[in-house]
Amino acid sequence: MGSHLDTQPTGGKFDGVLGVLGALEALRTLVEAGYETFAPIEVVNWTNEEGARFSPAMTSSGVFAGAFDRAWAVSRRDRSGETFGAALEAIGYRGPERCGAHPLSAFFELHIEQGPILEAEAKDIGIVTGVQGMRWYEASVVGQDAHTGATPMHLRKNALVGAARLVDKVDAIARAHPPLAVGTVGSLEVKPNSPNVVPGEVHFTVDFRHPETAVLDSMERMLFAAVAEVCGPLRLEATATKIWDQPPVAFDAGCIAAVREAAAQSGFSAREIFSGAGHDAAYVARVAPTAMIFVPCRDGISHNEAEFSSKEQCAAGAQVLLQAVLNYDRALAERHAR
Ligand code: GLV
Ligand code: MN
Ligand code: MN
C-alpha cells in the first residue's frame, strides 16, 4: 500500500500524501487489532512521482517496474543541473536495498480523484479501473538575441513568437480530439528574459493525455508538424523531443473486485472511474496485480494549494483501502490453501 509524498510548486497537501498516510493508518489498525495477514504488508512512499523537479514523473515506481533504467533515472537533472541521485543522497534517501529485490503479490494505492466526477455524482469512492496514457515532450525554439529598439520587425528571429504560436497549437491539437484529449504547455523558459532583448531562445514542455494510444499517436504527429510549420517561416530552429511515453493502463480484475467489494462492505456509494492523472500504480501494474481507490476532492481541484478532501472522505478512503487489502489477502490465502 502506498503513494507519494513529493508535490508540485503550488501543490496541495492531499495529492500523494493521503495514500501514504492512509496506508500507515490501515497498517496501524491491523497492528492494534492484532490481525495477522497471510501476506506481509508494507507501506511505500514512491520518490519523485510528480516529475516537477526531475523529469519524467513516476521515476521510482518506473525503475521498480523496469520501465526505466536505474542509472538513467539517477542521472536525470533538474534546471540547476543537480542530479536526481545526488538529491536523493543529500536527503539520505538513496538506500542500500536493491530495487525490486522482493516481489509484490499486489499493490493498492489510495488517492484523491483530482477531478470533479465523484463530487458531482455524490459518490464516496471511485473504483479505479485504469490510467490514461500520457506523453511528455521537451521543445526548444532558437532564434537570435537582438536589440528590441534597433532591430526592425522583419529582420528578427524571435523565439518567443514561435513558442507562443506553438503553445496555442498544443491547445488546438487537444481540442481537435474531443472529448477526452488534453494537452498542456505547463513550463516555459524564456532567454534571456529581459524587456529590451528580442528573445533568442525558449524551452517549453508539452503534456498530452488520452486513454487510447492511437489518439496519442495522432496528437504527436500534429505536434511535430506544427513545430516545422510554425518555426520555418519565422526563421527559427526548433526541436521537439519525446521524453516520456506512458501507455494507457488497465488495472487487475482481481484487485478491482477487492476494491468494489470493500466499498460495498463498508457501506459507501461507489462508481468505476478511469484516472486522468498519472500514478505510481500505473507502473507497479506492470509487475504486480494493482488497483486504486479514489475519494472526492472539493470542486475537483488539485495541483493547487486549495486542494481539499474532508476528514470523513479521507477516512472512507482509508477504510476501503484496508478492507480491499484484507479481501485480496484472504483470496490469496484461499488460493494458497488449495
Ligand atoms: C501526476 O501528478 C500527473 O498526473 O502528472
Ligand atoms: Mn499524486
Ligand atoms: Mn500530482
Coordinates of C-alpha atoms and ligand atoms in Angstrom, one line a residue:
M1 CA 0.0 0.0 0.0
G2 CA 1.2 3.5 -0.6
S3 CA 1.6 6.5 -2.8
H4 CA 4.0 9.5 -2.9
L5 CA 5.0 12.4 -0.6
D6 CA 6.5 14.8 -3.2
T7 CA 4.4 17.6 -4.5
Q8 CA 4.1 20.5 -7.1
P9 CA 5.4 24.0 -6.7
T10 CA 1.8 25.1 -5.7
G11 CA 0.6 21.6 -4.8
G12 CA -1.9 20.8 -2.0
K13 CA -1.4 18.5 0.9
F14 CA -3.6 15.6 -0.2
D15 CA -2.1 14.6 -3.6
G16 CA 0.0 11.5 -2.8
V17 CA 0.1 12.2 1.0
L18 CA -3.3 10.7 1.5
G19 CA -2.2 7.4 0.0
V20 CA 0.8 7.2 2.3
L21 CA -0.9 8.3 5.5
G22 CA -4.0 6.2 4.6
A23 CA -1.7 3.1 4.2
L24 CA 0.0 3.9 7.5
E25 CA -3.4 4.2 9.2
A26 CA -4.5 0.9 7.7
L27 CA -1.3 -0.8 8.9
R28 CA -1.6 0.7 12.4
T29 CA -5.2 -0.5 12.6
L30 CA -4.1 -4.1 11.8
V31 CA -1.3 -3.9 14.4
E32 CA -3.7 -2.5 17.1
A33 CA -6.2 -5.2 16.3
G34 CA -3.5 -7.9 16.4
Y35 CA -4.7 -9.1 13.0
E36 CA -2.1 -11.2 11.1
T37 CA -2.4 -11.2 7.3
F38 CA -1.4 -14.1 5.1
A39 CA 1.0 -12.0 3.1
P40 CA 3.3 -9.5 4.7
I41 CA 2.2 -5.9 4.2
E42 CA 4.4 -2.9 3.5
V43 CA 3.8 0.9 3.1
V44 CA 5.7 2.5 0.3
N45 CA 6.5 6.2 -0.4
W46 CA 7.5 6.3 -4.1
T47 CA 10.1 9.0 -4.7
N48 CA 9.6 11.7 -7.4
E49 CA 6.1 10.9 -8.5
E50 CA 5.3 14.4 -9.7
G51 CA 8.3 15.0 -12.0
A52 CA 8.1 18.7 -11.2
R53 CA 11.8 18.9 -10.5
F54 CA 13.2 15.8 -12.2
S55 CA 11.5 14.6 -15.4
P56 CA 9.8 12.3 -16.1
A57 CA 7.1 11.7 -13.5
M58 CA 6.8 8.5 -11.5
T59 CA 10.5 7.9 -11.7
S60 CA 11.0 5.5 -8.8
S61 CA 8.0 3.3 -9.5
G62 CA 9.1 3.3 -13.1
V63 CA 12.5 1.9 -12.1
F64 CA 10.8 -0.6 -9.7
A65 CA 8.7 -1.8 -12.6
G66 CA 11.6 -2.0 -15.1
A67 CA 10.2 0.8 -17.3
F68 CA 13.3 3.0 -16.6
D69 CA 16.9 2.0 -16.2
R70 CA 18.1 2.8 -12.7
A71 CA 21.3 4.5 -13.8
W72 CA 19.4 6.7 -16.3
A73 CA 16.9 7.7 -13.6
V74 CA 19.5 8.8 -11.0
S75 CA 21.3 10.8 -13.8
R76 CA 18.2 13.0 -14.5
R77 CA 19.0 16.6 -13.9
D78 CA 16.9 19.5 -12.5
R79 CA 17.1 23.0 -14.0
S80 CA 20.1 23.9 -11.8
G81 CA 22.0 20.8 -13.1
E82 CA 21.7 18.7 -9.9
T83 CA 21.1 15.0 -10.5
F84 CA 18.3 13.0 -9.0
G85 CA 20.8 10.7 -7.5
A86 CA 22.7 13.5 -5.8
A87 CA 19.5 15.0 -4.4
L88 CA 18.5 11.6 -3.0
E89 CA 21.9 11.2 -1.4
A90 CA 21.6 14.7 0.1
I91 CA 18.4 13.8 2.0
G92 CA 19.6 10.3 2.9
Y93 CA 17.1 8.5 0.7
R94 CA 19.4 6.7 -1.6
G95 CA 19.1 3.5 0.4
P96 CA 21.1 0.2 0.1
E97 CA 18.1 -2.1 -0.9
R98 CA 18.2 -3.5 -4.4
C99 CA 15.3 -2.1 -6.4
G100 CA 12.7 -4.8 -6.9
A101 CA 14.5 -7.3 -4.7
H102 CA 11.3 -8.5 -3.3
P103 CA 8.2 -9.1 -5.5
L104 CA 4.7 -7.8 -4.6
S105 CA 1.7 -10.1 -4.6
A106 CA -0.5 -7.0 -5.1
F107 CA -0.4 -3.2 -4.8
F108 CA -3.2 -0.8 -3.7
E109 CA -3.0 3.0 -3.9
L110 CA -5.4 5.4 -2.3
H111 CA -5.5 8.9 -3.8
I112 CA -7.8 11.9 -4.2
E113 CA -9.6 12.0 -7.5
Q114 CA -8.1 15.3 -8.6
G115 CA -11.1 15.8 -10.8
P116 CA -14.8 16.7 -10.4
I117 CA -16.7 13.4 -11.2
L118 CA -17.2 11.8 -7.8
E119 CA -18.2 15.1 -6.1
A120 CA -20.7 15.8 -8.9
E121 CA -22.3 12.4 -8.6
A122 CA -22.1 12.4 -4.8
K123 CA -20.2 9.2 -4.7
D124 CA -17.9 8.3 -1.7
I125 CA -15.5 6.1 -3.5
G126 CA -14.0 5.7 -7.0
I127 CA -13.1 2.2 -8.1
V128 CA -10.3 3.0 -10.4
T129 CA -10.1 0.7 -13.4
G130 CA -7.1 2.2 -15.2
V131 CA -5.0 5.2 -16.0
Q132 CA -5.0 7.1 -19.3
G133 CA -1.9 7.2 -21.5
M134 CA 0.4 10.2 -21.2
R135 CA 3.4 11.6 -23.2
W136 CA 5.8 14.4 -22.4
Y137 CA 7.9 16.3 -24.9
E138 CA 10.6 18.9 -24.4
A139 CA 10.7 21.6 -27.1
S140 CA 13.4 24.2 -27.9
V141 CA 13.0 27.2 -30.2
V142 CA 16.1 29.1 -31.1
G143 CA 16.3 32.4 -32.9
Q144 CA 18.7 35.3 -32.2
D145 CA 19.1 37.7 -29.2
A146 CA 18.8 41.2 -30.6
H147 CA 18.1 44.8 -29.6
T148 CA 14.4 45.5 -29.3
G149 CA 14.7 49.1 -30.3
A150 CA 17.2 48.7 -33.1
T151 CA 16.0 45.5 -34.9
P152 CA 13.2 46.0 -37.4
M153 CA 10.3 43.5 -37.2
H154 CA 11.1 41.8 -40.5
L155 CA 14.7 41.1 -39.5
R156 CA 14.0 39.5 -36.2
K157 CA 14.3 35.8 -35.2
N158 CA 12.0 36.0 -32.2
A159 CA 12.0 32.6 -30.5
L160 CA 9.1 33.6 -28.1
V161 CA 6.8 34.4 -31.0
G162 CA 7.4 30.9 -32.3
A163 CA 6.9 29.3 -28.9
A164 CA 3.7 31.4 -28.3
R165 CA 2.2 30.1 -31.6
L166 CA 3.1 26.6 -30.6
V167 CA 1.5 26.9 -27.2
D168 CA -1.7 27.8 -29.0
K169 CA -1.2 24.8 -31.3
V170 CA -0.9 22.4 -28.4
D171 CA -4.2 23.6 -27.0
A172 CA -5.8 23.3 -30.5
I173 CA -4.4 19.8 -31.0
A174 CA -6.1 18.6 -27.8
R175 CA -9.4 20.3 -28.8
A176 CA -9.2 18.6 -32.2
H177 CA -9.5 15.2 -30.4
P178 CA -12.7 15.7 -28.2
P179 CA -14.0 14.9 -25.7
L180 CA -11.2 13.1 -23.9
A181 CA -7.9 14.5 -25.1
V182 CA -6.0 17.1 -23.0
G183 CA -2.9 19.0 -23.9
T184 CA -0.8 21.4 -21.9
V185 CA 2.3 23.6 -22.0
G186 CA 3.0 23.9 -18.3
S187 CA 6.5 25.2 -18.3
L188 CA 8.2 27.8 -20.4
E189 CA 11.7 29.2 -20.1
V190 CA 12.5 32.4 -22.0
K191 CA 16.1 33.5 -22.6
P192 CA 17.5 36.0 -21.8
N193 CA 14.1 37.2 -20.4
S194 CA 14.8 40.9 -20.5
P195 CA 12.4 43.6 -21.5
N196 CA 14.7 45.1 -24.2
V197 CA 16.1 41.9 -25.8
V198 CA 14.3 40.1 -28.6
P199 CA 14.2 36.5 -27.0
G200 CA 16.7 34.3 -28.7
E201 CA 15.8 31.0 -27.0
V202 CA 12.8 29.4 -25.5
H203 CA 12.4 26.0 -23.9
F204 CA 9.0 24.5 -23.1
T205 CA 7.3 21.2 -22.2
V206 CA 4.2 19.6 -23.7
D207 CA 1.9 17.1 -21.8
F208 CA -0.6 15.1 -23.9
R209 CA -3.0 12.6 -22.4
H210 CA -5.7 10.3 -23.7
P211 CA -7.0 6.8 -22.9
E212 CA -6.1 5.5 -26.4
T213 CA -2.6 5.1 -27.9
A214 CA -3.9 5.7 -31.5
V215 CA -5.2 9.2 -30.4
L216 CA -1.9 10.0 -28.7
D217 CA -0.1 9.0 -32.0
S218 CA -2.3 11.4 -33.9
M219 CA -1.7 14.2 -31.4
E220 CA 2.0 13.6 -31.6
R221 CA 2.1 13.7 -35.4
M222 CA 0.2 17.0 -35.3
L223 CA 2.7 18.4 -32.8
F224 CA 5.8 17.6 -34.9
A225 CA 4.1 19.0 -38.0
A226 CA 3.2 22.2 -36.1
V227 CA 6.8 22.8 -35.0
A228 CA 8.0 22.8 -38.6
E229 CA 5.0 24.7 -39.9
V230 CA 5.3 27.5 -37.3
C231 CA 9.0 27.9 -37.0
G232 CA 10.1 27.7 -40.7
P233 CA 8.5 31.0 -41.8
L234 CA 9.8 32.7 -38.6
R235 CA 13.4 31.5 -39.5
L236 CA 13.7 29.7 -36.2
E237 CA 15.4 26.5 -35.4
A238 CA 13.1 24.2 -33.4
T239 CA 13.1 20.7 -32.0
A240 CA 10.6 18.7 -30.1
T241 CA 11.7 15.5 -28.4
K242 CA 9.5 12.9 -26.7
I243 CA 11.0 12.3 -23.2
W244 CA 8.2 10.2 -21.7
D245 CA 5.7 7.7 -23.1
Q246 CA 3.4 6.1 -20.5
P247 CA 0.9 3.9 -22.3
P248 CA -2.7 3.5 -21.1
V249 CA -3.0 1.0 -18.2
A250 CA -5.9 -1.4 -17.3
F251 CA -5.8 -2.4 -13.6
D252 CA -6.1 -6.1 -12.5
A253 CA -9.6 -7.5 -12.4
G254 CA -9.0 -9.3 -9.0
C255 CA -7.7 -6.1 -7.3
I256 CA -10.6 -4.0 -8.8
A257 CA -13.1 -6.6 -7.4
A258 CA -11.4 -6.4 -4.0
V259 CA -12.0 -2.6 -4.0
R260 CA -15.6 -2.9 -5.3
E261 CA -16.4 -5.4 -2.6
A262 CA -14.6 -3.3 0.1
A263 CA -16.7 -0.2 -0.8
A264 CA -19.9 -2.3 -0.6
Q265 CA -18.9 -4.0 2.7
S266 CA -18.1 -0.6 4.2
G267 CA -21.5 0.9 3.1
F268 CA -20.1 3.5 0.8
S269 CA -21.5 4.6 -2.6
A270 CA -19.1 3.9 -5.4
R271 CA -18.6 4.1 -9.1
E272 CA -16.0 2.9 -11.5
I273 CA -13.7 5.6 -12.8
F274 CA -10.7 5.9 -15.2
S275 CA -7.8 8.1 -13.9
G276 CA -6.9 11.3 -15.8
A277 CA -3.8 11.8 -13.6
G278 CA -0.7 9.7 -13.6
H279 CA 0.0 7.5 -10.6
D280 CA 2.8 5.2 -9.4
A281 CA 0.2 2.4 -9.5
A282 CA 0.3 2.7 -13.3
Y283 CA 3.9 1.5 -13.3
V284 CA 3.5 -1.0 -10.5
A285 CA 0.7 -2.6 -12.5
R286 CA 3.4 -3.9 -14.9
V287 CA 4.9 -6.1 -12.2
A288 CA 2.1 -6.8 -9.7
P289 CA -1.7 -7.0 -9.7
T290 CA -2.8 -3.5 -8.9
A291 CA -5.8 -1.2 -8.4
M292 CA -6.5 2.2 -6.9
I293 CA -9.2 3.8 -4.7
F294 CA -10.2 7.4 -5.3
V295 CA -12.0 9.8 -2.9
P296 CA -13.7 13.0 -4.0
C297 CA -11.9 16.4 -3.6
R298 CA -13.6 19.8 -3.4
D299 CA -14.5 21.3 -6.8
G300 CA -12.2 18.7 -8.3
I301 CA -9.2 21.0 -7.7
S302 CA -5.7 19.6 -7.5
H303 CA -2.1 20.7 -8.1
N304 CA -3.3 23.8 -6.3
E305 CA -3.0 24.8 -2.6
A306 CA -6.8 24.9 -2.4
E307 CA -6.9 21.1 -2.8
F308 CA -9.2 19.7 -0.1
S309 CA -10.9 16.4 1.0
S310 CA -12.8 16.3 4.3
K311 CA -11.6 14.1 7.2
E312 CA -14.7 11.9 6.6
Q313 CA -13.8 11.5 2.9
C314 CA -10.2 10.6 3.7
A315 CA -11.3 8.2 6.4
A316 CA -13.7 6.4 3.9
G317 CA -10.8 6.0 1.5
A318 CA -8.5 4.5 4.2
Q319 CA -11.3 2.2 5.3
V320 CA -11.8 0.9 1.8
L321 CA -8.0 0.6 1.3
L322 CA -7.8 -1.6 4.4
Q323 CA -10.8 -3.7 3.5
A324 CA -9.6 -4.2 -0.1
V325 CA -6.2 -5.4 1.1
L326 CA -7.9 -7.8 3.6
N327 CA -10.2 -9.1 0.8
Y328 CA -7.3 -9.6 -1.5
D329 CA -5.2 -11.2 1.2
R330 CA -8.0 -13.6 2.1
A331 CA -8.3 -14.7 -1.5
L332 CA -4.6 -15.2 -1.7
A333 CA -4.6 -17.4 1.4
E334 CA -7.5 -19.4 0.0
R335 CA -5.7 -19.9 -3.3
H336 CA -2.6 -21.0 -1.4
A337 CA -4.5 -23.5 0.7
R338 CA -6.0 -25.3 -2.3
Ligands
GLV1 C1 0.9 13.5 -11.7 O1 0.5 14.2 -10.8 C2 0.5 13.7 -13.0 O2 -0.6 13.2 -13.4 O3 1.1 14.4 -13.8
MN2 MN -0.4 12.0 -7.0
MN3 MN 0.3 15.2 -8.6

